[in-house]
Amino acid sequence: MSTYKVLIADDEMPARSKMKRLLKKFNDVELIYEAENGVDALENIQKLKPDVAFLDIEMPGMNGIEVASHLRDADLPYLIFATAYNEHAFRAFELNAIDYLLKPFNQERLGEALEKIRNSPRGKYLEGLRSGLDSLEEAVAEMKLPFSNKIPVPTFDRYLLIDFDDVVLVEVEDRNTILYTKDKRFTMNQTLDYFEKKLPANKFFRVNRSALIGLGQVAEIIIWFGNRFKIVLKNGKEVISSRERSRTLKQVLKW
């Protein structure tokens, strides 16, 4: 019996833990890597050449579909997407050798997906994959999960929904994570690492160990001591970038 080498990619640790727990119940599956985001998944699919990759569609920076679209045919494993989208939006899968798991899924549904892989010759699979990805990318582009571009902020008796574009700064202060908008501040339960993963990588930038800024909220960048920058934000807050992140910031801003 052949063994399938498997890579899983999901930015949520509970989701990865559940997938690992379910995969252990299949004798012909070996988990070789778990990725926390799309960029990590892409690099390790190319490096480790897994037979099967489970890709979450909603991941920060690069989603599962974008990961697949960056792979060459020689690197392409059998792909199974995981998603919270409504299943009726994914009829594109029915026409091609691709499967998907609608969250929350169970062991039986995972077994069905693996059985589809066992019964799908790789040549036939690759033939239908590219057109399937194109159809899926179009379907997902037309859909957005409710509030997918908002951060829920709990208050005494309600949740405030903060648009990503309204976030000026997320900063650690005295071991607390503070989210700043133009005129308000909110103490959050999540870590700075959590926000770095969740917020779009093309709109937010980690300037040092304690601060994540909205790139659209930068009012001024001042050359600072030690090859660093003082970044003045539109709400008046100021942060100093680390030396390493200052070099990267130049590239982000295309100086």
GROMACS .gro file of C-alpha atoms in nm:
model
  255
    1MET     CA    1   0.000   0.000   0.000
    2SER     CA    2   0.145   0.334  -0.103
    3THR     CA    3   0.162   0.619   0.146
    4TYR     CA    4   0.059   0.973   0.062
    5LYS     CA    5   0.282   1.250   0.198
    6VAL     CA    6   0.056   1.533   0.316
    7LEU     CA    7   0.101   1.905   0.379
    8ILE     CA    8  -0.169   2.108   0.553
    9ALA     CA    9  -0.200   2.487   0.548
   10ASP     CA   10  -0.431   2.688   0.772
   11ASP     CA   11  -0.366   3.007   0.970
   12GLU     CA   12  -0.585   2.882   1.258
   13MET     CA   13  -0.410   2.647   1.501
   14PRO     CA   14  -0.735   2.473   1.612
   15ALA     CA   15  -0.811   2.392   1.248
   16ARG     CA   16  -0.463   2.245   1.197
   17SER     CA   17  -0.493   2.043   1.517
   18LYS     CA   18  -0.826   1.900   1.407
   19MET     CA   19  -0.689   1.809   1.064
   20LYS     CA   20  -0.388   1.635   1.219
   21ARG     CA   21  -0.614   1.440   1.454
   22LEU     CA   22  -0.837   1.323   1.169
   23LEU     CA   23  -0.549   1.235   0.936
   24LYS     CA   24  -0.397   1.003   1.198
   25LYS     CA   25  -0.693   0.771   1.147
   26PHE     CA   26  -0.586   0.690   0.788
   27ASN     CA   27  -0.308   0.434   0.748
   28ASP     CA   28  -0.194   0.548   0.404
   29VAL     CA   29  -0.136   0.913   0.503
   30GLU     CA   30   0.180   1.070   0.646
   31LEU     CA   31   0.179   1.435   0.756
   32ILE     CA   32   0.513   1.591   0.661
   33TYR     CA   33   0.448   1.964   0.719
   34GLU     CA   34   0.194   2.211   0.856
   35ALA     CA   35   0.202   2.567   0.723
   36GLU     CA   36   0.063   2.869   0.907
   37ASN     CA   37   0.002   3.084   0.597
   38GLY     CA   38  -0.001   3.076   0.219
   39VAL     CA   39   0.357   3.189   0.165
   40ASP     CA   40   0.481   2.918   0.401
   41ALA     CA   41   0.267   2.661   0.217
   42LEU     CA   42   0.396   2.762  -0.127
   43GLU     CA   43   0.761   2.745  -0.023
   44ASN     CA   44   0.727   2.402   0.136
   45ILE     CA   45   0.516   2.249  -0.140
   46GLN     CA   46   0.796   2.342  -0.379
   47LYS     CA   47   1.062   2.218  -0.138
   48LEU     CA   48   0.908   1.902   0.009
   49LYS     CA   49   0.698   1.786  -0.290
   50PRO     CA   50   0.402   1.644  -0.092
   51ASP     CA   51   0.157   1.413  -0.268
   52VAL     CA   52  -0.144   1.591  -0.117
   53ALA     CA   53  -0.194   1.947   0.008
   54PHE     CA   54  -0.490   2.062   0.216
   55LEU     CA   55  -0.516   2.439   0.164
   56ASP     CA   56  -0.742   2.675   0.354
   57ILE     CA   57  -0.890   2.922   0.108
   58GLU     CA   58  -0.893   3.215   0.351
   59MET     CA   59  -0.534   3.280   0.462
   60PRO     CA   60  -0.358   3.615   0.509
   61GLY     CA   61  -0.108   3.735   0.250
   62MET     CA   62  -0.171   3.455   0.001
   63ASN     CA   63  -0.486   3.244   0.004
   64GLY     CA   64  -0.510   2.879  -0.095
   65ILE     CA   65  -0.614   2.947  -0.451
   66GLU     CA   66  -0.325   3.189  -0.500
   67VAL     CA   67  -0.087   2.925  -0.365
   68ALA     CA   68  -0.212   2.677  -0.624
   69SER     CA   69  -0.190   2.929  -0.907
   70HIS     CA   70   0.181   2.990  -0.830
   71LEU     CA   71   0.272   2.622  -0.858
   72ARG     CA   72   0.413   2.462  -1.170
   73ASP     CA   73   0.262   2.134  -1.288
   74ALA     CA   74   0.573   1.949  -1.169
   75ASP     CA   75   0.516   2.080  -0.816
   76LEU     CA   76   0.141   2.033  -0.803
   77PRO     CA   77   0.018   1.787  -0.542
   78TYR     CA   78  -0.338   1.667  -0.525
   79LEU     CA   79  -0.518   1.971  -0.384
   80ILE     CA   80  -0.804   1.969  -0.137
   81PHE     CA   81  -0.934   2.310  -0.033
   82ALA     CA   82  -1.094   2.381   0.303
   83THR     CA   83  -1.343   2.664   0.327
   84ALA     CA   84  -1.629   2.815   0.523
   85TYR     CA   85  -1.800   2.934   0.203
   86ASN     CA   86  -2.143   2.803   0.115
   87GLU     CA   87  -2.112   2.475  -0.074
   88HIS     CA   88  -2.342   2.587  -0.358
   89ALA     CA   89  -2.076   2.833  -0.469
   90PHE     CA   90  -1.832   2.553  -0.548
   91ARG     CA   91  -1.988   2.372  -0.841
   92ALA     CA   92  -1.663   2.434  -1.027
   93PHE     CA   93  -1.518   2.147  -0.823
   94GLU     CA   94  -1.773   1.903  -0.964
   95LEU     CA   95  -1.634   1.948  -1.315
   96ASN     CA   96  -1.269   1.889  -1.228
   97ALA     CA   97  -1.044   1.659  -1.028
   98ILE     CA   98  -1.041   1.891  -0.725
   99ASP     CA   99  -1.219   1.845  -0.396
  100TYR     CA  100  -1.306   2.075  -0.109
  101LEU     CA  101  -1.401   2.044   0.256
  102LEU     CA  102  -1.675   2.268   0.388
  103LYS     CA  103  -1.596   2.364   0.747
  104PRO     CA  104  -1.677   2.214   0.988
  105PHE     CA  105  -1.610   1.870   0.835
  106ASN     CA  106  -1.576   1.526   0.992
  107GLN     CA  107  -1.367   1.213   0.940
  108GLU     CA  108  -1.617   1.062   0.697
  109ARG     CA  109  -1.606   1.366   0.469
  110LEU     CA  110  -1.227   1.373   0.485
  111GLY     CA  111  -1.223   1.004   0.392
  112GLU     CA  112  -1.434   1.076   0.085
  113ALA     CA  113  -1.187   1.339  -0.030
  114LEU     CA  114  -0.893   1.102   0.015
  115GLU     CA  115  -1.077   0.827  -0.171
  116LYS     CA  116  -1.126   1.063  -0.463
  117ILE     CA  117  -0.750   1.113  -0.475
  118ARG     CA  118  -0.684   0.738  -0.463
  119ASN     CA  119  -0.912   0.689  -0.764
  120SER     CA  120  -0.785   0.983  -0.970
  121PRO     CA  121  -0.486   0.920  -1.203
  122ARG     CA  122  -0.243   1.211  -1.180
  123GLY     CA  123  -0.246   1.283  -1.554
  124LYS     CA  124  -0.622   1.318  -1.566
  125TYR     CA  125  -0.612   1.522  -1.248
  126LEU     CA  126  -0.364   1.777  -1.387
  127GLU     CA  127  -0.562   1.806  -1.709
  128GLY     CA  128  -0.869   1.937  -1.528
  129LEU     CA  129  -0.693   2.124  -1.251
  130ARG     CA  130  -0.597   2.447  -1.427
  131SER     CA  131  -0.943   2.518  -1.568
  132GLY     CA  132  -1.092   2.428  -1.231
  133LEU     CA  133  -0.870   2.676  -1.051
  134ASP     CA  134  -0.966   2.951  -1.295
  135SER     CA  135  -1.336   2.884  -1.234
  136LEU     CA  136  -1.287   2.870  -0.860
  137GLU     CA  137  -1.087   3.192  -0.850
  138GLU     CA  138  -1.367   3.372  -1.033
  139ALA     CA  139  -1.628   3.228  -0.796
  140VAL     CA  140  -1.439   3.332  -0.485
  141ALA     CA  141  -1.366   3.679  -0.625
  142GLU     CA  142  -1.742   3.736  -0.649
  143MET     CA  143  -1.803   3.623  -0.291
  144LYS     CA  144  -1.689   3.754   0.041
  145LEU     CA  145  -1.763   3.611   0.380
  146PRO     CA  146  -1.980   3.842   0.591
  147PHE     CA  147  -1.763   4.102   0.766
  148SER     CA  148  -1.447   3.949   0.614
  149ASN     CA  149  -1.287   4.296   0.597
  150LYS     CA  150  -1.377   4.397   0.952
  151ILE     CA  151  -1.237   4.342   1.300
  152PRO     CA  152  -1.497   4.268   1.569
  153VAL     CA  153  -1.419   4.469   1.883
  154PRO     CA  154  -1.612   4.355   2.193
  155THR     CA  155  -1.756   4.626   2.417
  156PHE     CA  156  -1.980   4.603   2.721
  157ASP     CA  157  -2.297   4.498   2.538
  158ARG     CA  158  -2.211   4.477   2.168
  159TYR     CA  159  -1.947   4.428   1.900
  160LEU     CA  160  -1.809   4.722   1.706
  161LEU     CA  161  -1.701   4.632   1.353
  162ILE     CA  162  -1.383   4.817   1.253
  163ASP     CA  163  -1.297   4.829   0.882
  164PHE     CA  164  -0.943   4.719   0.799
  165ASP     CA  165  -0.889   5.055   0.627
  166ASP     CA  166  -0.971   5.238   0.950
  167VAL     CA  167  -0.699   5.063   1.150
  168VAL     CA  168  -0.408   5.304   1.198
  169LEU     CA  169  -0.191   5.102   1.434
  170VAL     CA  170  -0.188   4.785   1.641
  171GLU     CA  171   0.068   4.812   1.919
  172VAL     CA  172   0.177   4.629   2.232
  173GLU     CA  173   0.179   4.857   2.536
  174ASP     CA  174   0.253   4.724   2.886
  175ARG     CA  175   0.174   4.369   2.767
  176ASN     CA  176  -0.161   4.480   2.628
  177THR     CA  177  -0.248   4.480   2.258
  178ILE     CA  178  -0.399   4.817   2.162
  179LEU     CA  179  -0.577   4.882   1.833
  180TYR     CA  180  -0.583   5.246   1.721
  181THR     CA  181  -0.818   5.411   1.476
  182LYS     CA  182  -0.813   5.780   1.381
  183ASP     CA  183  -0.970   5.893   1.708
  184LYS     CA  184  -1.013   5.585   1.932
  185ARG     CA  185  -0.815   5.309   2.099
  186PHE     CA  186  -0.931   4.961   2.194
  187THR     CA  187  -0.766   4.703   2.417
  188MET     CA  188  -0.778   4.368   2.238
  189ASN     CA  189  -0.752   4.010   2.361
  190GLN     CA  190  -0.551   3.888   2.062
  191THR     CA  191  -0.174   3.909   2.022
  192LEU     CA  192   0.014   4.124   1.775
  193ASP     CA  193   0.117   3.808   1.589
  194TYR     CA  194  -0.251   3.725   1.547
  195PHE     CA  195  -0.322   4.061   1.382
  196GLU     CA  196  -0.016   4.033   1.159
  197LYS     CA  197  -0.152   3.706   1.022
  198LYS     CA  198  -0.513   3.822   0.990
  199LEU     CA  199  -0.470   4.167   0.835
  200PRO     CA  200  -0.389   4.194   0.461
  201ALA     CA  201  -0.013   4.186   0.405
  202ASN     CA  202  -0.039   4.443   0.125
  203LYS     CA  203  -0.199   4.697   0.361
  204PHE     CA  204  -0.021   4.641   0.692
  205PHE     CA  205   0.343   4.624   0.791
  206ARG     CA  206   0.520   4.511   1.110
  207VAL     CA  207   0.771   4.790   1.179
  208ASN     CA  208   0.919   4.637   1.496
  209ARG     CA  209   0.844   4.370   1.754
  210SER     CA  210   0.570   4.581   1.912
  211ALA     CA  211   0.396   4.768   1.631
  212LEU     CA  212   0.195   4.691   1.316
  213ILE     CA  213   0.099   4.992   1.104
  214GLY     CA  214  -0.158   5.055   0.833
  215LEU     CA  215   0.041   5.159   0.527
  216GLY     CA  216  -0.243   5.382   0.411
  217GLN     CA  217  -0.231   5.565   0.746
  218VAL     CA  218   0.128   5.687   0.719
  219ALA     CA  219   0.152   6.066   0.714
  220GLU     CA  220   0.528   6.109   0.724
  221ILE     CA  221   0.850   5.905   0.742
  222ILE     CA  222   1.147   6.073   0.906
  223ILE     CA  223   1.505   5.949   0.869
  224TRP     CA  224   1.613   5.850   1.220
  225PHE     CA  225   1.925   5.746   1.405
  226GLY     CA  226   2.095   5.413   1.334
  227ASN     CA  227   1.951   5.360   0.984
  228ARG     CA  228   1.600   5.360   1.122
  229PHE     CA  229   1.285   5.562   1.055
  230LYS     CA  230   1.039   5.751   1.269
  231ILE     CA  231   0.696   5.688   1.121
  232VAL     CA  232   0.431   5.950   1.188
  233LEU     CA  233   0.077   5.820   1.149
  234LYS     CA  234  -0.233   6.017   1.057
  235ASN     CA  235  -0.372   5.999   1.410
  236GLY     CA  236  -0.054   6.160   1.544
  237LYS     CA  237   0.101   5.841   1.685
  238GLU     CA  238   0.471   5.787   1.618
  239VAL     CA  239   0.663   5.458   1.599
  240ILE     CA  240   1.030   5.381   1.533
  241SER     CA  241   1.110   5.103   1.288
  242SER     CA  242   1.383   4.851   1.368
  243ARG     CA  243   1.695   4.842   1.153
  244GLU     CA  244   1.592   4.520   0.982
  245ARG     CA  245   1.235   4.634   0.919
  246SER     CA  246   1.360   4.971   0.796
  247ARG     CA  247   1.542   4.796   0.512
  248THR     CA  248   1.227   4.603   0.427
  249LEU     CA  249   1.016   4.917   0.454
  250LYS     CA  250   1.220   5.079   0.178
  251GLN     CA  251   1.127   4.787  -0.047
  252VAL     CA  252   0.761   4.798   0.054
  253LEU     CA  253   0.742   5.168  -0.026
  254LYS     CA  254   0.944   5.107  -0.347
  255TRP     CA  255   1.208   5.368  -0.269
   0.00000   0.00000   0.00000
